[in-house]
Coordinates of C-alpha atoms in Angstrom, one line a residue:
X1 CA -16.5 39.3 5.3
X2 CA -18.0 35.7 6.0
X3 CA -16.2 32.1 6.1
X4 CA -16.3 29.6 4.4
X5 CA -19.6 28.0 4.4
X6 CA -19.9 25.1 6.9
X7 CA -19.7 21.6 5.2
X8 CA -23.4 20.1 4.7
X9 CA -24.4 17.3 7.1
X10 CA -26.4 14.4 6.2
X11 CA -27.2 12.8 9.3
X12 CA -27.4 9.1 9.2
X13 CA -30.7 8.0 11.5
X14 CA -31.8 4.8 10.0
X15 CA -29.6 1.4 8.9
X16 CA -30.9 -1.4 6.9
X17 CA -28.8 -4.3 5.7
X18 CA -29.7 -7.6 3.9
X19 CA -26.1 -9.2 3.2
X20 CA -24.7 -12.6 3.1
X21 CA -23.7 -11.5 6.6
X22 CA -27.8 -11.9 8.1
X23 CA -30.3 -9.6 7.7
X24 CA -30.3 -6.9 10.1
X25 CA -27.8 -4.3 11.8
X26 CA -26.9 -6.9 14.8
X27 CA -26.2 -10.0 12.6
X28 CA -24.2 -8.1 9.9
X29 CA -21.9 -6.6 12.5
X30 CA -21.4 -9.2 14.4
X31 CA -20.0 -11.4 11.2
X32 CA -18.1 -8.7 10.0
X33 CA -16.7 -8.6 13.2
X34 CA -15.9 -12.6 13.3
X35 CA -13.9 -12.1 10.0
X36 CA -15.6 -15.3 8.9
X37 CA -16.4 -15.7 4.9
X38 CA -20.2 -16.3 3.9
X39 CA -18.7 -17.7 0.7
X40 CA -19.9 -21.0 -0.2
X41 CA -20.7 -23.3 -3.1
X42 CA -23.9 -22.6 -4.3
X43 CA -26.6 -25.1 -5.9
X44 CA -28.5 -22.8 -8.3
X45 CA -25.1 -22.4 -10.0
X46 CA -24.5 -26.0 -10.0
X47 CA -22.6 -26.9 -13.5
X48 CA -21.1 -23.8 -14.2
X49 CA -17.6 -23.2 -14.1
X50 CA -17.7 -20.9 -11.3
X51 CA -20.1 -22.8 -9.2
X52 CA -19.7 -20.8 -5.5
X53 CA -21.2 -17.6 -4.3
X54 CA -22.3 -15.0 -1.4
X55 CA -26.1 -15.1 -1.3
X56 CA -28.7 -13.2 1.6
X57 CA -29.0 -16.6 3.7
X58 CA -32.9 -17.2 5.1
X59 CA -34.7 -14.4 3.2
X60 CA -38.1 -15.1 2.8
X61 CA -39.8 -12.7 0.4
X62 CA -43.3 -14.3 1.1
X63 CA -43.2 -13.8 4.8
X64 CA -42.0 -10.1 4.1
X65 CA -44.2 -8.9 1.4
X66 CA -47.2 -11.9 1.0
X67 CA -47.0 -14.5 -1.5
X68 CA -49.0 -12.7 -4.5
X69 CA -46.5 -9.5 -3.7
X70 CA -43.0 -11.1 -3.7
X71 CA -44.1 -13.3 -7.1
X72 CA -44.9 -10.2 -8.7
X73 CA -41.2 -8.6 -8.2
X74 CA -37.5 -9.8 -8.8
X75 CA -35.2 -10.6 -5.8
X76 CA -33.3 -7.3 -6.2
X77 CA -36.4 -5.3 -5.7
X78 CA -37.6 -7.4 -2.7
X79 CA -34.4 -6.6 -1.0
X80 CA -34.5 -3.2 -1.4
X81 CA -37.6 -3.4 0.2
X82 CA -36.5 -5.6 3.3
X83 CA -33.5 -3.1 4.1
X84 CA -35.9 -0.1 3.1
X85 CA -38.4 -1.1 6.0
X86 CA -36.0 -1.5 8.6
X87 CA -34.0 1.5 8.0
X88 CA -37.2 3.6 8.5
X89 CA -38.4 1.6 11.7
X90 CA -34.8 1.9 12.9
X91 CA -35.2 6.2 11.9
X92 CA -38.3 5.8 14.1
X93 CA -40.4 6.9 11.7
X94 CA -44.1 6.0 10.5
X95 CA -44.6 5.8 6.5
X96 CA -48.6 6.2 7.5
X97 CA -47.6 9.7 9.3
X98 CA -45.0 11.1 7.4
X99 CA -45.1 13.7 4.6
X100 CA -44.6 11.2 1.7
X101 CA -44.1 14.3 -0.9
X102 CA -41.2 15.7 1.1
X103 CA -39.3 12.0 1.2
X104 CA -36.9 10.5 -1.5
X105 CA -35.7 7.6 -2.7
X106 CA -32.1 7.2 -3.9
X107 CA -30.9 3.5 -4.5
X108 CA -27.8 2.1 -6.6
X109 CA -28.0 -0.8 -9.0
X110 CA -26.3 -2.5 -12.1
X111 CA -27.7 -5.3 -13.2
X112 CA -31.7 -5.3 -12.5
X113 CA -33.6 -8.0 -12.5
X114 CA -31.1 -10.2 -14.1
X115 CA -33.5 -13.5 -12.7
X116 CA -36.8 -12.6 -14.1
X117 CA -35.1 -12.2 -17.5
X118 CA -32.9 -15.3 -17.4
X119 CA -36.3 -17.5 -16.3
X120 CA -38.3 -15.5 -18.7
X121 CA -35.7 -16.2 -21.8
X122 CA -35.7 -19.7 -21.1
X123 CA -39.4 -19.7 -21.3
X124 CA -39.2 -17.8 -24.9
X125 CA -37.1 -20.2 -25.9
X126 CA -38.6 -23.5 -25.0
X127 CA -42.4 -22.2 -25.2
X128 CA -42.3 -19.5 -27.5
X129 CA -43.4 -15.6 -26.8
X130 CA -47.5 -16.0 -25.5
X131 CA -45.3 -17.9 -22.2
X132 CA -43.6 -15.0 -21.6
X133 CA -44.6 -13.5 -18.3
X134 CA -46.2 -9.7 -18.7
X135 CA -44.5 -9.3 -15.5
X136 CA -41.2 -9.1 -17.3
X137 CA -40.4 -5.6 -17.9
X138 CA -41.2 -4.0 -14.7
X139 CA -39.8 -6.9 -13.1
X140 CA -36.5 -6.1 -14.8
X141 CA -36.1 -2.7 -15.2
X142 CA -33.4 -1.0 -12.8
X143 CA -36.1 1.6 -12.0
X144 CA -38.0 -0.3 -9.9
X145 CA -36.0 -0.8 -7.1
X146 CA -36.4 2.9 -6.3
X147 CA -39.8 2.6 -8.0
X148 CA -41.4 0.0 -5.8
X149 CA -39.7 1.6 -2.6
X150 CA -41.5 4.6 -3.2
X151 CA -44.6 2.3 -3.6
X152 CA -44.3 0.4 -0.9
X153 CA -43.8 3.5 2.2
X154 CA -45.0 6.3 0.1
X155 CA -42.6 8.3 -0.6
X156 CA -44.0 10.8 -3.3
X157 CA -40.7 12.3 -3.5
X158 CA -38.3 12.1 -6.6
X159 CA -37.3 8.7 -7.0
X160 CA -33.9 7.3 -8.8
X161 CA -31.7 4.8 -9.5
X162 CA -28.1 5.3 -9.7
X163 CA -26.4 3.1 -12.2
X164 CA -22.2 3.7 -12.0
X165 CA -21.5 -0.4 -11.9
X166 CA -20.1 -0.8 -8.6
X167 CA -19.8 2.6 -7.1
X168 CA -23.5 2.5 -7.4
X169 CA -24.1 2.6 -4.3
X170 CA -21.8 5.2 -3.1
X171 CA -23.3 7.8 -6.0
X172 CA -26.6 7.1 -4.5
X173 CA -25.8 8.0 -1.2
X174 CA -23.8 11.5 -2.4
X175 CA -26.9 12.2 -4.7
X176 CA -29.6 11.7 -1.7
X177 CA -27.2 14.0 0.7
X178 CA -27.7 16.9 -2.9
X179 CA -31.5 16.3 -2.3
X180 CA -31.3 17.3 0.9
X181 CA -28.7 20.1 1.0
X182 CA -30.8 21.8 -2.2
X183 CA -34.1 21.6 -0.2
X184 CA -36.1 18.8 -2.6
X185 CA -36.5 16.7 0.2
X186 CA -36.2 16.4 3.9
X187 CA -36.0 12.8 4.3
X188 CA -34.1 10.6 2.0
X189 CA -33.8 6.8 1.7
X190 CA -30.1 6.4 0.2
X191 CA -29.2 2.7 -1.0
X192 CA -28.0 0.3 -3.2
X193 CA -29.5 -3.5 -4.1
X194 CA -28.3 -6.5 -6.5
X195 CA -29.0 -10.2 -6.5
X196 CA -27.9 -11.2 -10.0
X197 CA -26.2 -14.6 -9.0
X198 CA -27.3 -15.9 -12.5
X199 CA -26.1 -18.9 -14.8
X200 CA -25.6 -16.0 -17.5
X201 CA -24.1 -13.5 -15.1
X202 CA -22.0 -15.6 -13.7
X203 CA -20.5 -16.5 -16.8
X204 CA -19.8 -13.5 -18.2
X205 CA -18.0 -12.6 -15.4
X206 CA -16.3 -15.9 -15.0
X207 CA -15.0 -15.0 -18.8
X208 CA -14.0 -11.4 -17.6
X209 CA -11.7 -12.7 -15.4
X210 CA -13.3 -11.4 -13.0
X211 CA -13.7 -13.9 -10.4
X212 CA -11.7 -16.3 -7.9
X213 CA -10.9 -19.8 -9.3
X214 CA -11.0 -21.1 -5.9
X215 CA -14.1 -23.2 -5.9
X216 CA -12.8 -26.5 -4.1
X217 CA -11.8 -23.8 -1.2
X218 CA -15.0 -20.8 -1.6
X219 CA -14.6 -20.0 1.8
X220 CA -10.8 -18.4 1.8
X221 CA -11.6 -16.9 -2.4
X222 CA -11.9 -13.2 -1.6
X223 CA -8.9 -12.0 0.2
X224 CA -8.6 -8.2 -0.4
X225 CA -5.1 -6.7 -0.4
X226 CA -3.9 -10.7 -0.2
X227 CA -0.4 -11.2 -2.2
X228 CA -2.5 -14.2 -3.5
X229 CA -5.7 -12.5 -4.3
X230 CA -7.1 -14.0 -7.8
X231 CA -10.6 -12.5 -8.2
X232 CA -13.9 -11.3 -6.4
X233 CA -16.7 -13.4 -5.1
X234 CA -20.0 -12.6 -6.5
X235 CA -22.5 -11.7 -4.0
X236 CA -26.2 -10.2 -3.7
X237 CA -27.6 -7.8 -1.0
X238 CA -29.0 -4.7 -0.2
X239 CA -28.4 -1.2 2.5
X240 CA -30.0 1.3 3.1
X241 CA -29.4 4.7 5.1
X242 CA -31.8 7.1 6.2
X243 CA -30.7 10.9 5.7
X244 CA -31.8 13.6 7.1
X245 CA -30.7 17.5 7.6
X246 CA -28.7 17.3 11.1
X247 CA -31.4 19.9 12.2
X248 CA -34.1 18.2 11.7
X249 CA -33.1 14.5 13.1
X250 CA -31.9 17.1 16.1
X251 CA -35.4 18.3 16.6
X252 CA -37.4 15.1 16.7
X253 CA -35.0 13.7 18.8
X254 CA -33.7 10.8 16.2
X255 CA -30.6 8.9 17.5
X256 CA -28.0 9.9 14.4
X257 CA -25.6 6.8 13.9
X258 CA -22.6 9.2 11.8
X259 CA -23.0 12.1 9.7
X260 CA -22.5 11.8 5.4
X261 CA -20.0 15.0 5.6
X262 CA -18.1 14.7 1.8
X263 CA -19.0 13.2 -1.3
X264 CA -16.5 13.3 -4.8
X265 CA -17.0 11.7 -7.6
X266 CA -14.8 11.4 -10.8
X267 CA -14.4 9.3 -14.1
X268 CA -11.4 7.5 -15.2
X269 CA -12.2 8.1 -19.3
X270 CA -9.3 5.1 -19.4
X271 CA -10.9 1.5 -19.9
X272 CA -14.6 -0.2 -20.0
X273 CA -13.5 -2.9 -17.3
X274 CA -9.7 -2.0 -16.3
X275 CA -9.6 0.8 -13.8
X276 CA -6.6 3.7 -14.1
X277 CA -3.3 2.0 -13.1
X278 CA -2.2 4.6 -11.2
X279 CA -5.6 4.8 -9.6
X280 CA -5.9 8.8 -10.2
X281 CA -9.6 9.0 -10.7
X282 CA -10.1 7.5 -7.2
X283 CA -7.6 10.0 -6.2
X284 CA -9.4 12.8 -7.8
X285 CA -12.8 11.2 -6.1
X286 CA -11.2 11.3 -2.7
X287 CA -9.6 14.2 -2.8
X288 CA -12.7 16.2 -3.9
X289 CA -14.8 14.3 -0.9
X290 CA -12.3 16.0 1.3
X291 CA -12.4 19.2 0.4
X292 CA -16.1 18.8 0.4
X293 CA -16.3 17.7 4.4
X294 CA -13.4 20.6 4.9
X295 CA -11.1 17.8 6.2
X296 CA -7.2 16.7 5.7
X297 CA -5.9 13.6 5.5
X298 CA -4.4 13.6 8.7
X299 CA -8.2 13.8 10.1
X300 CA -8.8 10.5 8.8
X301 CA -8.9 7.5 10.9
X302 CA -10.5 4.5 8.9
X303 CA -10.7 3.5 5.6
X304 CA -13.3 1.0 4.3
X305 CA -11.7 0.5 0.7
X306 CA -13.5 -1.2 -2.6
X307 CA -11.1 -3.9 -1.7
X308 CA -12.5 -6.7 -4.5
X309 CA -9.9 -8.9 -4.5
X310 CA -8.9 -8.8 -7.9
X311 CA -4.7 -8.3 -9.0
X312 CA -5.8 -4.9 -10.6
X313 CA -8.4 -2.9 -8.5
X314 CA -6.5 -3.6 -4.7
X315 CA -3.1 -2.4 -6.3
X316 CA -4.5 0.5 -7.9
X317 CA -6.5 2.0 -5.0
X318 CA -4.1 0.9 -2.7
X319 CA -1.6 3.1 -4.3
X320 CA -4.4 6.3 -4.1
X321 CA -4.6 6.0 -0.5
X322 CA -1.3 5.9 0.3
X323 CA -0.4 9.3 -2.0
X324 CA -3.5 10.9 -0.5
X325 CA -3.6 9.5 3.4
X326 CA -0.2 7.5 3.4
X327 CA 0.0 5.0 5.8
X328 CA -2.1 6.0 9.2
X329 CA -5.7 5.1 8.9
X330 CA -7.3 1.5 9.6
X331 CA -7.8 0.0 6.5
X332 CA -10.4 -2.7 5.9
X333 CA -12.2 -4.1 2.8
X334 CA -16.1 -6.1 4.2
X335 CA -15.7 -8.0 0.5
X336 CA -13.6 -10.6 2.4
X337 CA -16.2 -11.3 4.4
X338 CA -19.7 -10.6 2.6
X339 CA -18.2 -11.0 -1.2
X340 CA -18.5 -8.3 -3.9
X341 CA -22.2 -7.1 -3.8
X342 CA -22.0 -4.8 -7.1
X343 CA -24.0 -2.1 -7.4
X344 CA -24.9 -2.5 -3.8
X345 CA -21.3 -2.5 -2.5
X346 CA -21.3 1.1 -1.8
X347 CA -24.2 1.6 0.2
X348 CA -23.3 -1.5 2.2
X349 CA -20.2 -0.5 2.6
X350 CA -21.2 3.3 3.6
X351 CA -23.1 1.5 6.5
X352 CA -20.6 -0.7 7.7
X353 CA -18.7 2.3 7.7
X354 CA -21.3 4.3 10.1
X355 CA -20.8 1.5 12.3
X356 CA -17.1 1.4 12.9
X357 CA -17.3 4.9 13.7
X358 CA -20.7 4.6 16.4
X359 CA -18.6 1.3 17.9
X360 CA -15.2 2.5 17.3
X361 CA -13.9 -0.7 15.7
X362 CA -12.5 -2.0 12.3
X363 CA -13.6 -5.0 11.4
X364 CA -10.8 -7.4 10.0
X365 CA -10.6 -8.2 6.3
X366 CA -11.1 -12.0 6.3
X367 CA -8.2 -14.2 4.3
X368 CA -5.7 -11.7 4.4
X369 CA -2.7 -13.2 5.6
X370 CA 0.5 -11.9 3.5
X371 CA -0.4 -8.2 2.4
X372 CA 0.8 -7.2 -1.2
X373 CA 4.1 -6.3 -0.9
X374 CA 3.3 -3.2 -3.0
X375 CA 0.9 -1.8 -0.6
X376 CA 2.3 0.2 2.6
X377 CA -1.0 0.3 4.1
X378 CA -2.5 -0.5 7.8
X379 CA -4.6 -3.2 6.9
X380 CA -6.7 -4.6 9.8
X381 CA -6.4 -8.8 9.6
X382 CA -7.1 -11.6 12.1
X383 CA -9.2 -9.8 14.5
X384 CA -11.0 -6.4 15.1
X385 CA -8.9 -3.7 16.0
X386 CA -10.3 -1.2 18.7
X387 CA -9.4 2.9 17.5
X388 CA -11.2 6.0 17.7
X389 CA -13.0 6.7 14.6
X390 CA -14.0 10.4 13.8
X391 CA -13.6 10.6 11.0
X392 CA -13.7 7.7 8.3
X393 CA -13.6 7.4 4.4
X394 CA -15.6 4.4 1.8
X395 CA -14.3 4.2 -1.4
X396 CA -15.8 2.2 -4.5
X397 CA -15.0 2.0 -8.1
X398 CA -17.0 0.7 -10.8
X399 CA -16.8 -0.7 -14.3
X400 CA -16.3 2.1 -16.9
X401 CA -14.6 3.9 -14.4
X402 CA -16.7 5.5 -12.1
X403 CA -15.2 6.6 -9.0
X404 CA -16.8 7.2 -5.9
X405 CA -15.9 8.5 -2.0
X406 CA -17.7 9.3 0.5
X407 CA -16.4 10.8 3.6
X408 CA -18.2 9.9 7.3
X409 CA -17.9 11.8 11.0
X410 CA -19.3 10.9 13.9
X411 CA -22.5 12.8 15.1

């Protein structure tokens, strides 16, 4: 009789990461690292009642893509396309050389191109319908992220957007490792990207009750698993990981940064915003990325959690973790330091995660100075805190909710 089959593993050979934390591996480590908010108050919101945010600081889309290009396409798209390109350099691979119809494209996203249709409204209304640009619909659709990705390096592959609000991210990363493990591609570019820091947006949430209040202080508003957390701080950004089978990145020789071992996915069927109380989708989530990677709990050693901020979501995954991995692993939440990111949370996220493990260091979560007394968790605050990660689990949960895990290993 045979085993169990062996646990599919997605190696992890490119990063690419535009975040409020810099743009690049290096800058977004380092800040993470310095637990140091990126929060600030932001001009293009000036007048509304939530007025600060987390935005990509020094991104120049013209420099990256030529002026004519970057016009063409809304800021979510030309992210994805920054973090694309340097996850593939950093893969060491050529776009010109490759086998484009053997290469995916798998990126997370919510809210599309939230800009081009704000700007493009405003022109309806105050010009009339011939002003409106022609540009607009492929400039808005959520498609095109993964659309003009494929464009942009080739890649003939299939080509998808995720859309499970802010696990996004995550999905897209568990559905790229399927392509690969089924055989429909052997390179896949897994992702997420938003930039929706809109008037409208920002509003909606803002009504939600979504977000911090703490706009004469933006720099201490997200403080995951804080006892005086009050809401999330809106951010934009984009990651991307390159996947490949472990075989293959073992036969060119690529350097493989951590290994996508477990995915699990589940649904609350409870609320359109609120997510389970007693946080049992995530549960369900994490417990099937577990079984997936053929791991226990006790083989865990870091956790980087949703962590938003917000009185409902820390409480309720909080309380997951702790009935599935109790107290022992690092816990740390990057929203603290980076802001909430939406649909590309969970890609971020998954490569912050890849990180810890290659350096073998938690990065703090920034403002978190009295830990919810609910919450029996090892929450990493104040400084980095040097373990050996082998193992290591991201979490995200998303509007509607959609639950999301993924589970990490080192090479």
């Amino acid at each position: 009789m045979t085993g169990p089959a062996r646990p599919f593993e997605a190696a992890i050979t490119g990063l690419g990461l535009v975040t409020p934390a810099g743009i690049g591996v290096k800058e977004n480590w380092d800040r993470l690292l310095s637990g140091v908010s990126c929060a600030a108050t932001d001009e293009e919101l000036r007048g509304s009642p939530v007025d600060f945010s987390c935005r990509v600081p020094g991104f120049d889309p013209a420099a990256l893509l030529g002026g004519f290009s970057a016009w063409q396409l809304d800021r979510f798209v030309q992210l994805a396309i920054a973090s694309s390109r340097q996850a593939v350099e950093e893969a060491g691979w050529d776009p010109a050389t490759w086998d484009g119809a053997r290469v995916g494209v798998v990126l997370g996203n919510s809210l599309g191109g939230m800009q081009s249709l704000e700007q493009q409204h405003g022109n309806l209304l105050e010009k009339g319908p011939r002003n409106v640009s022609p540009l607009l619909i492929p400039r808005f659709m959520v498609n095109m992220a993964a659309a003009q990705v494929a464009i942009d390096l080739g890649a003939r592959g299939p080509s998808l957007v995720t859309a499970t609000a802010c696990a996004s991210g995550a999905t897209a990363v568990g559905t790229a490792r399927e392509l690969l493990r089924s055989g429909a591609c052997d390179v896949v570019l897994a992702g997420g990207t938003e930039s929706a820091l809109t008037p409208l947006v920002m509003a909606g949430l803002g009504r939600m009750g979504a977000l911090s209040g703490r706009g004469r202080e933006p720099e201490r508003a997200s403080r995951p698993f804080d006892t005086d957390r009050d809401g999330f701080v809106a951010a934009e950004g984009a990651g991307v990981l390159v996947l490949e089978r472990m075989a293959d990145a073992r036969a060119r020789g690529a350097r493989v940064r951590a290994v996508v071992r477990g995915y699990g996915s589940s649904t609350d069927a409870y609320h359109a915003t609120a997510p389970d109380p007693q946080g049992q989708g995530i549960e369900r989530a994490l417990r099937a990325a577990l079984a997936d990677a053929q791991l226990g709990a006790a083989d865990v050693d870091h956790v980087n959690a949703h962590g938003t901020g917000t009185p409902l979501n820390d409480v309720t995954e909080g309380r997951a973790l702790q009935r599935v991995l109790g107290a022992r692993p690092l816990v740390t939440s990057a929203k603290g330091v980076i802001g909430h990111t939406l649909g590309a949370a969970g890609a971020i996220e998954a490569a912050y995660t890849a990180l810890a493990i290659e350096h073998n260091s938690v990065p703090p979560t920034a403002n978190l100075t009295r830990l919810d007394p609910e919450l029996e968790l090892d929450v990493v605050s104040g400084s980095p805190r040097s373990a050996l990660v082998d193992v290591a689990v991201s979490t995200s949960l998303g509007f509607g909710g959609h639950n999301a895990a993924l589970v990490l290993t080192t090479a």
